[in-house]
Each structure stands twice: as C-alpha cells, then as structure tokens.
Short mmCIF file of C-alpha atoms and ligand atoms in Angstrom, two decimals:
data_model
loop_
_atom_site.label_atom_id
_atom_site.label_comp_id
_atom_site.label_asym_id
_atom_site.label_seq_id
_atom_site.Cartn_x
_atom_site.Cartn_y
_atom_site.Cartn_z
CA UNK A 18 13.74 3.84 -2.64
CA UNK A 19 17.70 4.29 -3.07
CA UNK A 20 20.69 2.81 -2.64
CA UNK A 21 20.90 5.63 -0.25
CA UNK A 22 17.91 5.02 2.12
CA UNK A 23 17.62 1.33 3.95
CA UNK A 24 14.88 -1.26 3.70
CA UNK A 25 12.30 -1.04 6.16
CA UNK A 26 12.90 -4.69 6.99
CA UNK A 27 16.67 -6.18 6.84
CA UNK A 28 17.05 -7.99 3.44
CA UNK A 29 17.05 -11.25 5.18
CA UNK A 30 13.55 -10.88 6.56
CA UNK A 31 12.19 -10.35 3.00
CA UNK A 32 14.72 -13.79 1.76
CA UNK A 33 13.18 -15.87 4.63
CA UNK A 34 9.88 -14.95 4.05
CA UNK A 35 10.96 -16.31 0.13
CA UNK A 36 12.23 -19.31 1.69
CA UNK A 37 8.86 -20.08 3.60
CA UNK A 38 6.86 -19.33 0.14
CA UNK A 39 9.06 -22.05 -1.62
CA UNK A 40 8.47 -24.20 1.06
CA UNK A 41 5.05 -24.29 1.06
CA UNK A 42 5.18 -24.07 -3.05
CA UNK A 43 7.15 -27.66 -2.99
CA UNK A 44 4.61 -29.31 -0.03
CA UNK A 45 1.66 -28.05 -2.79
CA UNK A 46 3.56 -29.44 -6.21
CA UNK A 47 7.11 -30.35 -5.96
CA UNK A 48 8.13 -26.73 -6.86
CA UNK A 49 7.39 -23.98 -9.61
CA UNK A 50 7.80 -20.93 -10.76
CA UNK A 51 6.36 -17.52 -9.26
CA UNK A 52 5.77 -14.21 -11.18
CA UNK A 53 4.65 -11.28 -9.16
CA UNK A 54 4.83 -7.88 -10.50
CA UNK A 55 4.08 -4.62 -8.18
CA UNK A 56 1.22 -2.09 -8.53
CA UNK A 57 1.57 -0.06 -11.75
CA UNK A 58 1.80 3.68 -11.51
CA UNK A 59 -1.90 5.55 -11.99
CA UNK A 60 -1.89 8.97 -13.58
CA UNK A 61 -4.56 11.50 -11.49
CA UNK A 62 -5.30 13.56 -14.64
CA UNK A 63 -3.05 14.92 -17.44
CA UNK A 64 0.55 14.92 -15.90
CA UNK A 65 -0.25 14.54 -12.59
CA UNK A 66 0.04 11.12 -10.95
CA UNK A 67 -1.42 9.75 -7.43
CA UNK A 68 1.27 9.14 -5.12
CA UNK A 69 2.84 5.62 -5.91
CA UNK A 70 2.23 2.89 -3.74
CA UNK A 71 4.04 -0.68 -4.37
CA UNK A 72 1.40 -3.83 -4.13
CA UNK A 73 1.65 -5.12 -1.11
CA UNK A 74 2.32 -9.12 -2.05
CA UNK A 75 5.19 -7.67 -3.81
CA UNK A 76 6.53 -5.64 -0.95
CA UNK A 77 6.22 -8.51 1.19
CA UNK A 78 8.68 -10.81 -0.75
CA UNK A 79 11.09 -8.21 -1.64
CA UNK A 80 11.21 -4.76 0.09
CA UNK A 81 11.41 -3.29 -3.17
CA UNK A 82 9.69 0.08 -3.53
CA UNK A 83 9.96 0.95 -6.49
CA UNK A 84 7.27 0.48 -9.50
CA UNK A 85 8.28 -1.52 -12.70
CA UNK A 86 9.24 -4.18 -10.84
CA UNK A 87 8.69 -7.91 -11.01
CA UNK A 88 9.63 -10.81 -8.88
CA UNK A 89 10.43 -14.30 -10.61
CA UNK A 90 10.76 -16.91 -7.84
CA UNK A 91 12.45 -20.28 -9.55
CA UNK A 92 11.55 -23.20 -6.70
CA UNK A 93 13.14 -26.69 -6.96
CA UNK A 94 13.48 -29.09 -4.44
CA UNK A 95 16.39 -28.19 -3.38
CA UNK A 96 16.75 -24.13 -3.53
CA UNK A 97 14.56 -21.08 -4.20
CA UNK A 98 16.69 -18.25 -6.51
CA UNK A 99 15.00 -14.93 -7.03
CA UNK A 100 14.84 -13.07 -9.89
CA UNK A 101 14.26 -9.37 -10.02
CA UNK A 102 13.74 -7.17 -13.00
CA UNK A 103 13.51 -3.70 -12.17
CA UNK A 104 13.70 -0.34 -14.05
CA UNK A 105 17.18 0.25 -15.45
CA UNK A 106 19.33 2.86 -14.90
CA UNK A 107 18.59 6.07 -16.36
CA UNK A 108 20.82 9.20 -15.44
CA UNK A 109 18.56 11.71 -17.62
CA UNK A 110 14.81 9.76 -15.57
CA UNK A 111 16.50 9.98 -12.52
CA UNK A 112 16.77 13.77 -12.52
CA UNK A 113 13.06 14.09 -13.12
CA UNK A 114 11.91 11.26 -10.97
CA UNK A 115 14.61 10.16 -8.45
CA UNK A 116 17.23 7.48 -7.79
CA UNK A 117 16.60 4.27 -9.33
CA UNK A 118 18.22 1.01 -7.22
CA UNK A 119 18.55 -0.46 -10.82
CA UNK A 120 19.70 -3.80 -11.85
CA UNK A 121 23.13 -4.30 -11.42
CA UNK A 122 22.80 -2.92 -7.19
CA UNK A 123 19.79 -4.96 -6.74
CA UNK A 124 21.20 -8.14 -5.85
CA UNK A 125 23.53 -7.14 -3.15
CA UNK A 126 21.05 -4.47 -1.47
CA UNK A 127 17.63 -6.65 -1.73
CA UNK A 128 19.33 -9.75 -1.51
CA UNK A 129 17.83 -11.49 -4.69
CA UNK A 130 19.78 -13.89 -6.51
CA UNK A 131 19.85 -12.40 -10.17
CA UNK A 132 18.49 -9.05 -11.42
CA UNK A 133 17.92 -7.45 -15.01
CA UNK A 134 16.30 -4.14 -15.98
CA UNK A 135 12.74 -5.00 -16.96
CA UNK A 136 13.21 -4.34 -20.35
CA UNK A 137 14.39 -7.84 -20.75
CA UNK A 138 11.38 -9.71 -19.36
CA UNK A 139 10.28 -10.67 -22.45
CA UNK A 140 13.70 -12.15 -23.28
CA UNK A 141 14.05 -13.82 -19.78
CA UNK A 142 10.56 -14.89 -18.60
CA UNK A 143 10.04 -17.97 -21.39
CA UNK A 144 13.46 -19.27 -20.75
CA UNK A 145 12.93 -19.14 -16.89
CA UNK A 146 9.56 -20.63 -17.68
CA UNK A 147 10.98 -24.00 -19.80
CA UNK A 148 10.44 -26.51 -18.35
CA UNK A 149 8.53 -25.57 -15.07
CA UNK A 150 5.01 -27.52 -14.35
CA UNK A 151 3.77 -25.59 -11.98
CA UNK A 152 3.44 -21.65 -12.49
CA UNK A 153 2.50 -19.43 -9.36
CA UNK A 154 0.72 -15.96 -10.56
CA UNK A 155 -2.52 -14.05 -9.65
CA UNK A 156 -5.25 -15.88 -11.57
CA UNK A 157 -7.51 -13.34 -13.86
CA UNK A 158 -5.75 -10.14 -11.97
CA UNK A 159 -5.74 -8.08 -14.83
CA UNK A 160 -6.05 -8.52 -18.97
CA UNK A 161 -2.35 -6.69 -18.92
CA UNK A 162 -1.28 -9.28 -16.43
CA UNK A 163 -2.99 -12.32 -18.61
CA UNK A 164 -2.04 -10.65 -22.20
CA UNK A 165 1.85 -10.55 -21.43
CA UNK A 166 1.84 -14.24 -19.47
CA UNK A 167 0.26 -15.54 -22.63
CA UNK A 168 2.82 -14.07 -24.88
CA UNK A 169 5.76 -15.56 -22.88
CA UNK A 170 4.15 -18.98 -22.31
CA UNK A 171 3.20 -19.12 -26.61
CA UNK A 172 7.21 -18.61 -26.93
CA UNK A 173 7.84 -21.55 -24.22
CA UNK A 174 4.90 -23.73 -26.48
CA UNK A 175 7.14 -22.38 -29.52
CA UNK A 176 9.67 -24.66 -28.44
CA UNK A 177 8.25 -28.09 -28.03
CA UNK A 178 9.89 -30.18 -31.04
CA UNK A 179 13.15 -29.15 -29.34
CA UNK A 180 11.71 -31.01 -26.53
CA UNK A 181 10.84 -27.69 -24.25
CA UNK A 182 7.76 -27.79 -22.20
CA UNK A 183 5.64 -25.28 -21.10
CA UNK A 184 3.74 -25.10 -17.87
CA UNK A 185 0.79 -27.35 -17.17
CA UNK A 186 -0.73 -26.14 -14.14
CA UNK A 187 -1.69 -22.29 -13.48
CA UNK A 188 -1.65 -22.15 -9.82
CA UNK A 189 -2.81 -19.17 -7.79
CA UNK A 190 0.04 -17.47 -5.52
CA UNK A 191 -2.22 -14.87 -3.33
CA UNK A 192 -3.55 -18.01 -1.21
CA UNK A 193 0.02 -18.78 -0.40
CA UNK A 194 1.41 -15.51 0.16
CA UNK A 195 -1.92 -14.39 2.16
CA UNK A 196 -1.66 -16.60 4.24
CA UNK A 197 1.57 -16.11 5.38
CA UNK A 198 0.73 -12.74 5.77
CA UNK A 199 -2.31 -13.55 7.88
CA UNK A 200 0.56 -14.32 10.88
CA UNK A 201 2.58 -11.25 11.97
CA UNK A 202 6.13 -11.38 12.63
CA UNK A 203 7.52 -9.84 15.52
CA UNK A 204 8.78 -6.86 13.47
CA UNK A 205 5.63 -6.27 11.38
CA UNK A 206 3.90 -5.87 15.42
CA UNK A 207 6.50 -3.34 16.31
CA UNK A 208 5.49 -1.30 12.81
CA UNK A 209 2.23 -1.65 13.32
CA UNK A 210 2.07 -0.51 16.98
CA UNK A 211 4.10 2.22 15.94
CA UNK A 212 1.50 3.17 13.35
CA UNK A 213 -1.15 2.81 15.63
CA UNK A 214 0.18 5.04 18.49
CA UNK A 215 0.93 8.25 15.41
CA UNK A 216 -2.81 7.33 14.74
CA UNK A 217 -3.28 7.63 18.37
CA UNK A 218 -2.04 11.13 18.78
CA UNK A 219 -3.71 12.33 15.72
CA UNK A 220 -7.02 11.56 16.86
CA UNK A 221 -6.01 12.91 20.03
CA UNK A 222 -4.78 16.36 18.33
CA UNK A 223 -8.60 16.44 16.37
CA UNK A 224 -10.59 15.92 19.49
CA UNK A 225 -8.35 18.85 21.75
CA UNK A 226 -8.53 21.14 18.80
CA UNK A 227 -12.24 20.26 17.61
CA UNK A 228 -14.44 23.89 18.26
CA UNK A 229 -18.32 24.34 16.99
CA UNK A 230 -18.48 26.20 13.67
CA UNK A 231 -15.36 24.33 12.24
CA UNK A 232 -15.66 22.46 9.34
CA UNK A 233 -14.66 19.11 8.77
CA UNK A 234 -11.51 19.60 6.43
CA UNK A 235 -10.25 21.58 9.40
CA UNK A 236 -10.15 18.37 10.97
CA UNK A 237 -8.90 16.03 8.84
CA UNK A 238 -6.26 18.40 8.02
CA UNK A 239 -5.07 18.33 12.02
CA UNK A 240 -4.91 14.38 10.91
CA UNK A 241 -2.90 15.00 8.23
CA UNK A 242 -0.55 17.35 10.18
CA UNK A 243 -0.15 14.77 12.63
CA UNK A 244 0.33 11.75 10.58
CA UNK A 245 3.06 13.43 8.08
CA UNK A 246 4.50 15.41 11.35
CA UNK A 247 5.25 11.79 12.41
CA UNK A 248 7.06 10.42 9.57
CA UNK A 249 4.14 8.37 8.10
CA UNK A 250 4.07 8.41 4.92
CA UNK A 251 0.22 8.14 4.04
CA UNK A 252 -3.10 7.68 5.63
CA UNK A 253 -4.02 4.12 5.40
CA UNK A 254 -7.45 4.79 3.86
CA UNK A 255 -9.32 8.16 3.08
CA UNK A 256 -9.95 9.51 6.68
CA UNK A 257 -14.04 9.79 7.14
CA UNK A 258 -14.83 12.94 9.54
CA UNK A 259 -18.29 12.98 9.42
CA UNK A 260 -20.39 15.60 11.67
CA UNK A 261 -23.51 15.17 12.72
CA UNK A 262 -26.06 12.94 10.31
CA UNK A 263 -22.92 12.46 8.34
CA UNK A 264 -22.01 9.89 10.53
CA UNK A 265 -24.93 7.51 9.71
CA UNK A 266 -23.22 7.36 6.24
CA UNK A 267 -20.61 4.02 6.75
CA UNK A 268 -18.61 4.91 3.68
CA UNK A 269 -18.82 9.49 4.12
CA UNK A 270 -15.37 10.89 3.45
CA UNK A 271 -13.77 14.77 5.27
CA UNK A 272 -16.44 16.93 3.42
CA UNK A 273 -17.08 20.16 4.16
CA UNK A 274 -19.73 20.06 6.99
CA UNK A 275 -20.31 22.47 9.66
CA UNK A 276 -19.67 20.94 13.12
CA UNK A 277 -22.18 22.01 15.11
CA UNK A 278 -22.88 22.17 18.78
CA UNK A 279 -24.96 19.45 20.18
CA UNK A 280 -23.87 17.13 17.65
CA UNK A 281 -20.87 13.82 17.28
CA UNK A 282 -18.11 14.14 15.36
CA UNK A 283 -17.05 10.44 13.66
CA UNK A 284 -13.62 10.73 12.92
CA UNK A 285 -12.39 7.40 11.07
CA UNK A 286 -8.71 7.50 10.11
CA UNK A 287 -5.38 6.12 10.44
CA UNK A 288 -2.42 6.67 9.07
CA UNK A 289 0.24 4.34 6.80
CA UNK A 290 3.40 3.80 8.25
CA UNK A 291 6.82 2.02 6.34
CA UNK A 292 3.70 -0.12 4.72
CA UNK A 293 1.50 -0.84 7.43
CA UNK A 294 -1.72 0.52 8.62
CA UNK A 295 -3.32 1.86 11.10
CA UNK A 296 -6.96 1.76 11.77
CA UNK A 297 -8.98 3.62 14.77
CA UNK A 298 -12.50 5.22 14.85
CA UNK A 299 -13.43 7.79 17.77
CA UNK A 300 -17.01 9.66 17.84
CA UNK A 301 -16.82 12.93 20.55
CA UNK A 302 -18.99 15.46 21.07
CA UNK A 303 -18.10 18.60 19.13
CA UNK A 304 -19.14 21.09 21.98
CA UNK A 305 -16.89 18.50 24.59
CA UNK A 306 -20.16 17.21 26.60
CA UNK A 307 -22.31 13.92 25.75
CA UNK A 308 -26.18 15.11 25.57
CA UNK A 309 -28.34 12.12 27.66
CA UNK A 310 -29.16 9.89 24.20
CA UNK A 311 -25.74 10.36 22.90
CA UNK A 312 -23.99 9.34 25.97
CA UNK A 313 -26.26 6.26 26.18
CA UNK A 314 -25.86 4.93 23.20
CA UNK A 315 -21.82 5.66 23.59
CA UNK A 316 -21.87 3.70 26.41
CA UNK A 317 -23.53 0.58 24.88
CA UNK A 318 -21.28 0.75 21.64
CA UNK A 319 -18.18 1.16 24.02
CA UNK A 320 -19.77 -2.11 26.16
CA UNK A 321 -20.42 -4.05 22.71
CA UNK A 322 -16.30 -3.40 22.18
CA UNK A 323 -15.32 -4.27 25.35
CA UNK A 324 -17.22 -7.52 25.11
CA UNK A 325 -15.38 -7.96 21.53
CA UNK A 326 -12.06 -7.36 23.40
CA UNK A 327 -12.98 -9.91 26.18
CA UNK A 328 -13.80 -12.68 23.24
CA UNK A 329 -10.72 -11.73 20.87
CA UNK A 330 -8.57 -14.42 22.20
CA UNK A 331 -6.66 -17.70 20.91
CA UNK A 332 -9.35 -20.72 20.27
CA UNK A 333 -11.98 -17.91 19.72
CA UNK A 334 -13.20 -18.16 15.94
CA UNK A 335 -13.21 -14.86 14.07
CA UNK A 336 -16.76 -14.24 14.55
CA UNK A 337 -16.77 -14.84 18.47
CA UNK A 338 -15.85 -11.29 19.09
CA UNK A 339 -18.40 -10.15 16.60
CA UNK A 340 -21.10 -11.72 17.93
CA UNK A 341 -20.43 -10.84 21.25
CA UNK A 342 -20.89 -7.36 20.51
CA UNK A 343 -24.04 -8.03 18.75
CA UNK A 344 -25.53 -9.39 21.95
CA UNK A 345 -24.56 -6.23 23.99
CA UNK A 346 -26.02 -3.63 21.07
CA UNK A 347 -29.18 -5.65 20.57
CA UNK A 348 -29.67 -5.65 24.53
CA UNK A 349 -28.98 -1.73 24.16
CA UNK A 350 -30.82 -1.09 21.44
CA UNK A 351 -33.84 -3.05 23.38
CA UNK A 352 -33.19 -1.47 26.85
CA UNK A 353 -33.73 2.05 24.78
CA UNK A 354 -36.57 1.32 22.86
CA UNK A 355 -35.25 1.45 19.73
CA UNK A 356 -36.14 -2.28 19.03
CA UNK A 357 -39.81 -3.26 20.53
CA UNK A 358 -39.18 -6.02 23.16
CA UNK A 359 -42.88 -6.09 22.98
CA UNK A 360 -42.97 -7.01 19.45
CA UNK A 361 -39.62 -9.12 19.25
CA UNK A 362 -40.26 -11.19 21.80
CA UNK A 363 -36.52 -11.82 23.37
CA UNK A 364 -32.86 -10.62 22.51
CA UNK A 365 -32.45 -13.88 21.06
CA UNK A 366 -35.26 -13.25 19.00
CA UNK A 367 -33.97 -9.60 18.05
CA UNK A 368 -30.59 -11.23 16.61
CA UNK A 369 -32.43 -14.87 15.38
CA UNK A 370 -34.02 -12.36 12.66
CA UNK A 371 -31.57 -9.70 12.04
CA UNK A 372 -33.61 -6.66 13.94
CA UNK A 373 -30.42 -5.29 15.53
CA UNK A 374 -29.43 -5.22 11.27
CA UNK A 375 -31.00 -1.74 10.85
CA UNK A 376 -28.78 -0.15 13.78
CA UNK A 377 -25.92 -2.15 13.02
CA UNK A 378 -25.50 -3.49 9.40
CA UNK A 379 -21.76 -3.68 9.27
CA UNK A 380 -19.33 -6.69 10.79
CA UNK A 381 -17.28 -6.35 13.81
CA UNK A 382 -13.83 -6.77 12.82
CA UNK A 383 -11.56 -6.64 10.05
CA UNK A 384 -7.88 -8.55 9.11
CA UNK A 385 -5.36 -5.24 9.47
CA UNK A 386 -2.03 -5.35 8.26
CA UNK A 387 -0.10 -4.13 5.17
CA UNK A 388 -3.83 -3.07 3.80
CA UNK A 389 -6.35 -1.76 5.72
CA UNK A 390 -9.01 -4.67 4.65
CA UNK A 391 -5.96 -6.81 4.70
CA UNK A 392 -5.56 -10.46 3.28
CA UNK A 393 -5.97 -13.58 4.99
CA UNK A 394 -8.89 -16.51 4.60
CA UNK A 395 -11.72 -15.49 7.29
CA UNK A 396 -12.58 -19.08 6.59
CA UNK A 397 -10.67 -21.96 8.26
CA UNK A 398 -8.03 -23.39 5.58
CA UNK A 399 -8.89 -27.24 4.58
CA UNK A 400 -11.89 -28.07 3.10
CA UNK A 401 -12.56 -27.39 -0.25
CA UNK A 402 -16.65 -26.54 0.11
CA UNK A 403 -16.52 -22.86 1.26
CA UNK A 404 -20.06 -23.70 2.57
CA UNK A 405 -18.02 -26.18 5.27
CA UNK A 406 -15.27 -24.33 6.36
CA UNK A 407 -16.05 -22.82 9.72
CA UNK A 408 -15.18 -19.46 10.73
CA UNK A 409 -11.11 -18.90 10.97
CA UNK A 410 -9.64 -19.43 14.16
CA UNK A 411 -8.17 -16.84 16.21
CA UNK A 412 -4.13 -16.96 16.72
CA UNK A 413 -1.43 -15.17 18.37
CA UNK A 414 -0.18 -12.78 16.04
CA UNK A 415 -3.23 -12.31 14.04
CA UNK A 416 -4.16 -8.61 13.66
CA UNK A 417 -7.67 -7.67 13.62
CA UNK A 418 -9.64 -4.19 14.27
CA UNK A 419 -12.84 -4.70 16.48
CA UNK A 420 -15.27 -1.72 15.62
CA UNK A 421 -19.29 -1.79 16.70
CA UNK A 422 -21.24 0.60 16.28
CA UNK A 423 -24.90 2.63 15.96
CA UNK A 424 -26.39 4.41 13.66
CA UNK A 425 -29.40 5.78 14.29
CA UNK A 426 -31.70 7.36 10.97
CA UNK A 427 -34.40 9.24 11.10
CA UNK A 428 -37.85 7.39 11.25
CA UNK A 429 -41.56 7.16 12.33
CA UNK A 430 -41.17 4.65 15.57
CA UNK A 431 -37.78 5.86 16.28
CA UNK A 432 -37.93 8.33 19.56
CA UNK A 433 -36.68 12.07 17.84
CA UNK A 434 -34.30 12.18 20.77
CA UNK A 435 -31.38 9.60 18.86
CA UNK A 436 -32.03 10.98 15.56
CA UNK A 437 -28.89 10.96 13.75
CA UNK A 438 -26.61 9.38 15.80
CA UNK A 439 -24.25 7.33 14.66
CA UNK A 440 -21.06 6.22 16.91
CA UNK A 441 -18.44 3.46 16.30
CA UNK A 442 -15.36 2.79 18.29
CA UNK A 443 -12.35 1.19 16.79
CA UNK A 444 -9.63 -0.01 18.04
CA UNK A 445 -6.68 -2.19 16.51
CA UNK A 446 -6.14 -5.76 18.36
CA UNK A 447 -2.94 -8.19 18.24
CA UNK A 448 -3.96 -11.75 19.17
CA UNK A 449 -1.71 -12.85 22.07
CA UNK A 450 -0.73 -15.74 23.93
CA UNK A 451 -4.15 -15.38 26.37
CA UNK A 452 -6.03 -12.67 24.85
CA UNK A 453 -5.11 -9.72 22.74
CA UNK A 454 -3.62 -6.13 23.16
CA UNK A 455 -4.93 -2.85 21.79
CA UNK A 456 -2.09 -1.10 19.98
CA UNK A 457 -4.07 1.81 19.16
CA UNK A 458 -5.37 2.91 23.16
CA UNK A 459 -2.86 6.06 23.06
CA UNK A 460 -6.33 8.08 22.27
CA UNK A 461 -8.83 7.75 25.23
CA UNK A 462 -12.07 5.56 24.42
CA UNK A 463 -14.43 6.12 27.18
CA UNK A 464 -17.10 8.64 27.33
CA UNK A 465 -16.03 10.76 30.79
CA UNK A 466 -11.74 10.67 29.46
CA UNK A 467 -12.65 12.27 25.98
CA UNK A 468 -14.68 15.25 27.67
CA UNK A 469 -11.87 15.35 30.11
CA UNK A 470 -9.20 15.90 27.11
CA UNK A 471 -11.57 18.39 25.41
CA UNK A 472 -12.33 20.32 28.08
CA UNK A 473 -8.48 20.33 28.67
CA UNK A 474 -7.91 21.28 25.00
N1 LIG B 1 -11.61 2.49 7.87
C1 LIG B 1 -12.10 1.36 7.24
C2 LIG B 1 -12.68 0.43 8.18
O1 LIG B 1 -12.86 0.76 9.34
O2 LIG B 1 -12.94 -0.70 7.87
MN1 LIG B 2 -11.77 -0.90 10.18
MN1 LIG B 3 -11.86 2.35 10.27
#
C-alpha cells in the first residue's frame, strides 16, 4: 500500500472495529495491552520471494498492508490509543521495493493514534508495557514471536525497585478478534459477494472453454486469467482441477492430467479479492454430457446441497446443514447400491456407524471469510469443557461454504460403472434474517444448465 492508493475499508471501519476489541478487552479484565504483528515476508528460494500477504488479524484492526508492521493497542477504561510501528522511510528501499506509508503519514491515513518506524520497538514496547496487567498476544504463535516478547517484558521486570510492574496475565487475543470476525459487516458481504461472483465467471470461463485432450494447467490458467482479469489480486487457495480419478484425491492440486472424454472435471477454486475469499467447487463433464452413473450421482450430491441450503438458516446449529446432506447421500448412496441396504439394515443404520464415511469422509461446510478455512469457534462460546459446548449456532451474517460430495474408488463390491467418480458442489452461503443467500450462484449448479453452457461454449 501507498499514500497514493486508498484503504479497502474507510479508516474508521478499521478504528471501530478497535473500539469493539477494547470493549470486549475491558468486559474480560478491566483493560490491557495488545501486540499484534502481521505475517512476515517468506523467501521462495534464493532471491525470490512468494507474493506477500499481510495476516489477516492484523489487517482486520488496521488496513495496513504492508509487512513489518505491528499493532500496539493500549486499553484503559476509559479510551483505546493505537500504536503502529511500521517500516520507516527509506528513499534508496523504496526504489527497489515500492512506496512505504511510513511512520510519520501513518497516523492521519490509518487513523492510529501514534506511529514509529519499527526500528524502535524495542525502545517503545517495555515502556508501553509498564504497568499493564493484562497483555493480549497470540499464545505460543511462534519462538520469534515468544523470544522478542520475553526480551521486552525482562526490561519491564528490570524495573521493579523503581516500582514498575510487568504484566501478570498472558491473555490470548485470536479468541477475541475471531470472534468478531466470525460476524460480517455489511461491507465485508459486499467484498465477499463481489469475490464470489469473479469466482463465478471464472468457473464459468473453464467449463465453456473445457475441450477433451486439454490438460489441466490449461484450465486453471483460464482461472487465473479470469480472476487477475477482474482485479483480484490472488486465488484464495491453490485451485484443485482434477480430471478424472484425480478427483477422488480431496487435497489434488492443477497437475498436468489429460482430460479425457467420458470423464468429470473437479474444478475447486476461488479467487482473493481486497482480502477476502472466495470459495466454489463445480464437477462437469469434460466432453459436455453426463454418462448415466455420473449424472446420478450429480444429482444426489446436488440434492444433499440443496438440503444443506434448506437447513442453513438462523437457530440452525452449524452441523444442521451438514447432517442434512448426510441423510440425502447415504439415501443415494443406498438407492445405488453402493452401500448394501441388505447388510446395513436402514439409512439410520448406514449413518449410526459411519458407512456413508467411505463415500463421503469430509464435513459439509466451512467458516469463509478473510481466509478460506476462516476463524471463528464452531463450538458455542460459554462453557469452558470443549466436550459441553454444543455445536455453534447459526446467525445472520455468518459466512459459511456448504460443499457435499462423492467419491467413488475403485473396489471389489463397488459396481465398475462409478469407478472414479468423485463430484462436490460448493457454493458460498451468507446467513440471513430467514435463511441464507448463495453469493457464488453466477456459475450454473445443476446438471441439465452446465451441459447447456458447454454445449453453448
Ligand atoms: N477449497 C478448500 C475447501 O473447499 O475447503
Ligand atoms: Mn471449502
Ligand atoms: Mn473449495
């Protein structure tokens, strides 16, 4: 970022959302101090380094984009002042690397209190910390993390026959700031729709340009085209375009695969957009026409979602929707004769002892938001036995994918005919008032639409 570019959020949005972490610091202990630094830079191989990307906690309090940076929140009863050290100036840097915002603009553009380059953190953090009881940070994040909070709070100790104290309680910030994360605002929606409907379009572009004897990177780089065509700035995750077999593999990645006629094509993939993902999976066939087993078990993963949609609503828990669509693929997989009703007895039965497990071994849904896997407690807040704490539940303005699937190996008493199929369909979901909306519908999800756009092209 520059002085020259704009936050993606006004800098008020990122000071409120300060404001609500020191209230909910002084409910916990009075008040405290918060230390949050961003994601470090990582180096590919000699010279070369991956793309930076800030940490999203950090992002979320400050709009700050840059790396280097840390945030020092100072909470008393009474006020919350920010503290931002950031890389300093550095005319002969900046040519290599870009503009830095640097210390003595930061307070008027991010709209933090105070701000020094970071080379005086060691100078500034064990005077900010006299005195404070409480100290917000993330617990056992990483030794460089523990190694320089030691060295500032031994200065603070340093001082104790002048009468200085040093913290007493080591209290962990990511519950707090996850939590308010776990609730989107009204502009974090309006990203994330935005991201979802680029995602949309790219998915869209693979399936009209998809021909037999491609490969896969020729897919994934029609994503790529269309997510950077579209101003995002990323993909969200590594997109997974996995042909044939390929698509039984949960975590495959765009290898080099031919795609051949008569088979799926799982495309998994969404792009990053101003910080916010994107997550949709679409399975087509490559030749544009659903063979008889393919099309059935399509049509049972697609009626396991739509049974997630129907029970992704407000007063739902988080695991209503999932187990919803467990019902509907166990009933498929059953109807199909890939599970034995003769030897499980009953659907109930067929879920009771995890049959459905070897067709479907992954959860329904997902938290989506700033990450992919994003933050939040699946768990309700409250109790402090994890063992107690039911299943969250569902809100408006949660964000949450809902993604079933089938994946079909290989094996003795499985009919040849669904050999190496494996579909999921995955959509992105806001929690609303009564229900929830699919942000991410601008790609077609049932079976007779997609052969309708590929046959299009
Ligand atoms: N693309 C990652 C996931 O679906 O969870
Ligand atoms: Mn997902
Ligand atoms: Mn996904």
């Amino acid at each position: 970022m520059s002085p020259s570019e704009s936050l993606i959020f006004p800098a008020a949005i990122y000071r409120e959302r300060r404001s609500e972490l020191a209230k909910r610091i002084r409910a916990q202990s009075g008040g405290g101090i918060v230390i949050l630094t961003t994601a470090q830079e990582q180096f590919r191989n000699r010279d070369s380094d991956f793309p930076y990307r800030h940490d999203s906690d950090f992002f979320y309090l400050t709009g700050f984009e840059e790396p280097g940076a840390t945030l020092v929140l100072q909470v008393d009863r009474h006020s919350a002042i920010a503290h931002l050290f950031c890389r300093p100036k550095d005319p002969e840097r900046e040519i290599w690397d870009g503009m830095r915002l640097g210390p003595e603009a930061a307070p008027e553009y991010l709209g933090v209190e105070h701000a020094y380059p970071n080379t005086e953190l060691d100078h500034e953090l064990p005077k900010l910390l006299s005195d404070q009881t409480a100290l917000y940070v993330r617990l056992a994040s990483s030794a460089e993390t523990d190694r320089r909070l030691r060295h500032w709070i031994d200065r603070v100790r340093g001082q104790a026959r002048a009468g200085v104290n040093a913290p007493t309680e080591f209290r962990d910030i990511e519950a707090l700031v996850h939590e308010m994360r776990l609730f989107k605002e009204p502009s974090e929606i309006e990203t994330m729709r935005r991201a979802a409907a680029i995602s949309a379009k790219a998915h869209l572009r693979a399936m009209r340009t998809c021909r037999p004897g491609q490969r896969e990177y020729h897919i994934e780089a029609e994503l790529l085209h269309a997510f950077r065509h579209s101003g995002a700035q990323s993909v969200a995750y590594n997109s997974i375009v996995a042909a044939g077999a390929n698509a039984c593999i949960l975590h495959y990645r765009a290898s080099a695969a031919e795609l051949k006629s008569g088979d799926l094509c799982l495309i998994d993939a969404g792009c990053e957009l101003d910080g916010y993902a994107s997550d949709i999976t679409r399975t087509f066939p490559i030749n544009g026409k659903f063979s008889g087993p393919q099309r059935a078990l399509y049509d049972i993963t697609l009626a396991a979602q739509e049974a997630a949609v129907a029970a992704t609503k407000p007063g739902n828990t988080f695991m209503q929707p999932h187990d919803a669509a467990v019902q509907v693929l166990t009933q498929g997989l059953l109807d199909e004769k890939l599970l034995s009703l003769h030897q499980l007895g009953s659907v109930d039965n067929a879920i009771e002892t995890g049959a459905y497990r070897r067709f479907y071994m992954h959860r329904t849904s997902h938290w989506l938001g700033m990450d992919v896997h994003d933050v939040g407690s699946y768990r309700e807040p409250g109790s402090s036995d994890a063992n107690e704490k039911p299943w969250r539940t569902l809100q408006a303005n949660m964000v949450l994918t809902i993604e079933p699937g089938l994946y079909i190996r290989p094996a003795d008493d499985v009919s040849e005919a669904f050999w190496n199929i494996g579909i999921r369909i995955e959509d992105d979901a806001v929690v609303t008032d009564s229900g929830c909306e699919l942000i991410s519908r601008g790609v077609p999800v049932n079976a007779d639409e997609i052969e309708a756009v590929m046959r299009a092209g």
